[in-house]
Coordinates of C-alpha atoms and ligand atoms in Angstrom, one line a residue:
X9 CA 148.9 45.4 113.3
X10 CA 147.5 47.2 110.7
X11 CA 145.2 44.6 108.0
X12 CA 145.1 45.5 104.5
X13 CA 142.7 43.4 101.9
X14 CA 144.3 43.5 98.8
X15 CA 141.0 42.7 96.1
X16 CA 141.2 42.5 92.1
X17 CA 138.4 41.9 89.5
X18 CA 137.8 40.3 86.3
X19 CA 140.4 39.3 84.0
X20 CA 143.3 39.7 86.7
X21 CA 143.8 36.4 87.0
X22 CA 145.5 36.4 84.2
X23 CA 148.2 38.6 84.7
X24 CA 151.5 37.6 82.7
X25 CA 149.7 36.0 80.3
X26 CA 147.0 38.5 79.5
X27 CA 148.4 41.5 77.0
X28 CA 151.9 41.7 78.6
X29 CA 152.9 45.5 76.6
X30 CA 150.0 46.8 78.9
X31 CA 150.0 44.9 81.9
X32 CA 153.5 43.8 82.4
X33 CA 154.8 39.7 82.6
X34 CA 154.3 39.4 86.6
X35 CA 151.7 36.9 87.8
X36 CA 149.1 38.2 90.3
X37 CA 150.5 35.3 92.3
X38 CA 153.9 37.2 92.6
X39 CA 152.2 40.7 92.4
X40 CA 150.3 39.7 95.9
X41 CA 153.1 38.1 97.5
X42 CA 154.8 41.5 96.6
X43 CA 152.3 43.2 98.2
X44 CA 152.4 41.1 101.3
X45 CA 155.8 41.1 101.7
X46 CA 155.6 44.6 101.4
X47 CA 153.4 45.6 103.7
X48 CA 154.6 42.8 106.4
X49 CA 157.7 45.4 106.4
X50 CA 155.5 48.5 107.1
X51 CA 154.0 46.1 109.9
X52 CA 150.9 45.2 108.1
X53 CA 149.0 41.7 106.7
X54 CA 147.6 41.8 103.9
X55 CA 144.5 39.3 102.4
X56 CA 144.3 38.5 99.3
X57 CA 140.9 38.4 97.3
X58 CA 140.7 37.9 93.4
X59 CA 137.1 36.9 91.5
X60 CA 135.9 37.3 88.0
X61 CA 132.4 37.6 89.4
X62 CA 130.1 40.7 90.6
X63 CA 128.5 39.5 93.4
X64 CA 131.4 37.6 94.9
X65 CA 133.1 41.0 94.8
X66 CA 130.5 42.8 96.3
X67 CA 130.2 39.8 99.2
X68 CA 134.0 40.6 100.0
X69 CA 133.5 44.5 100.0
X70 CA 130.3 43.7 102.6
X71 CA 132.6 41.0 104.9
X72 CA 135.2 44.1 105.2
X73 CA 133.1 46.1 106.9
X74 CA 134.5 46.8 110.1
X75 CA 137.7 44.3 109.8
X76 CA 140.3 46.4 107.4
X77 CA 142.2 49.7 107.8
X78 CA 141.9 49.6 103.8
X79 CA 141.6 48.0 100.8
X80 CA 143.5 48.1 97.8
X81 CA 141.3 47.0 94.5
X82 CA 141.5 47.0 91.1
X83 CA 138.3 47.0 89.8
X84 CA 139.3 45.4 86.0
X85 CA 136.6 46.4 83.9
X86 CA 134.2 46.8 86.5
X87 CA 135.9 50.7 87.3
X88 CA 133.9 51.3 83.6
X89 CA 130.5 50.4 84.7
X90 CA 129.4 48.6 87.6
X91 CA 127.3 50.9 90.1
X92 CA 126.6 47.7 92.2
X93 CA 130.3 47.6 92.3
X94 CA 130.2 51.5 93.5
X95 CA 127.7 51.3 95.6
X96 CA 129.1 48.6 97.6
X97 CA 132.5 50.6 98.3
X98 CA 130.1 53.4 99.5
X99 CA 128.4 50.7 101.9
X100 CA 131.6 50.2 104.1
X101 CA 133.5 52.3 106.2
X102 CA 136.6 50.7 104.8
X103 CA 138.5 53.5 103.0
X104 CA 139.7 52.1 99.1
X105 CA 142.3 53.0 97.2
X106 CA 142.0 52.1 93.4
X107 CA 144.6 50.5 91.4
X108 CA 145.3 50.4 87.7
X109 CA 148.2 48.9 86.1
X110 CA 148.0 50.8 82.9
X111 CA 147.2 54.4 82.2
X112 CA 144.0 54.3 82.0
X113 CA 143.1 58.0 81.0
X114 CA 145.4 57.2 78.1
X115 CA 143.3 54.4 76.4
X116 CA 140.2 53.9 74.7
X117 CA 137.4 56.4 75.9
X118 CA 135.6 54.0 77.6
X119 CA 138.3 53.4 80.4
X120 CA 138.5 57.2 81.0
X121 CA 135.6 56.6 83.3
X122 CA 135.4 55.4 86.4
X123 CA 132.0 54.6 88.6
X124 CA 134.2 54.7 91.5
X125 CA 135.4 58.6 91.5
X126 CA 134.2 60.1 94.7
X127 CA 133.8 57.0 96.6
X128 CA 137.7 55.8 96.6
X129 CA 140.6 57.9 98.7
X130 CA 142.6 58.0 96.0
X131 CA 143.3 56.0 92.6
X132 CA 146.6 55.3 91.4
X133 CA 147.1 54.5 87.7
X134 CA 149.6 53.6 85.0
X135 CA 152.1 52.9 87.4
X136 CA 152.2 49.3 87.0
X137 CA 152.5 46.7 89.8
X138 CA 154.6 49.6 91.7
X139 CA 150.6 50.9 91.4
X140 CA 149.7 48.2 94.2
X141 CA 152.8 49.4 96.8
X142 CA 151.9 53.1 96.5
X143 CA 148.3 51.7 97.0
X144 CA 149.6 50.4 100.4
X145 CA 151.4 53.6 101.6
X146 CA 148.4 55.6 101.2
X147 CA 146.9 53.5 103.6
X148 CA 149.4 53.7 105.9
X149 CA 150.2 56.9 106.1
X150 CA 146.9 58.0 106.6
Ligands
DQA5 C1 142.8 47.8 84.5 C2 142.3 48.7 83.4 C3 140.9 48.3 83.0 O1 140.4 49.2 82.0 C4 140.9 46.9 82.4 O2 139.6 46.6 82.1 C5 141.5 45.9 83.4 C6 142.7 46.3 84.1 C7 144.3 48.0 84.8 O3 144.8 47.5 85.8 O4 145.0 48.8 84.1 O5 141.1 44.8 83.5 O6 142.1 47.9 85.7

């Protein structure tokens, strides 16, 4: 069986309470039992991971090394500016698909960039928490 860690940064937690007309009313609760549910019915388990804090992030990308077929992650604010972040996803040989919920290249400037472009297999954004399932299928089909 194929495993799938399912990570999210800063702020996440507060999805469905947090600027619903950009990030949608669903919990991440319910967005990661989605996920898992999802995946369970490709044949895969997912983990689940969510901090608000750098280096317990970057502790989670380490401990993957060598135990996922891929993660899924949504950086938060992080994508904007953390190299630590970056480099971390370039430590592992745990291939990463980013995740945004909103369109990022069609908000402010600042979220146009992202430290993680060539590090990740492919990012996914503006498709809302459907973002997280495609996420998944990349994975997989690999
Ligand atoms: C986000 C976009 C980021 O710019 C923002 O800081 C977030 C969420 C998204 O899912 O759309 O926290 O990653």
């Amino acid at each position: 069986m194929k495993r799938i860690l399912l990570m999210n940064g800063p702020n996440l937690n507060m999805l469905g309470i947090r600027e619903p007309g950009v990030y949608g009313n669903d919990s991440l609760a319910s967005i990661e039992a989605e996920v898992v549910a999802y995946a369970e019915g490709r044949d895969a388990a997912v983990d689940c991971f969510q901090s608000n804090h750098e280096g317990d992030l970057i502790d989670r990308l380490h401990g993957a090394h060598g135990h996922y077929d891929g993660i899924v992650y949504n950086p938060g604010a992080h994508t904007h500016y953390s190299y630590a972040l970056r480099d971390a996803v370039a430590a592992i040989d745990v291939p990463v698909v980013e995740v945004h919920i909103s369109d990022v290249d069609a908000r402010e400037e600042f979220r146009k960039v992202s430290v993680f472009d060539g590090v990740v297999l492919a990012k996914i954004a503006g498709h809302g928490k459907k973002g997280y399932l495609e996420a998944v299928d990349v994975i997989l089909d690999r």
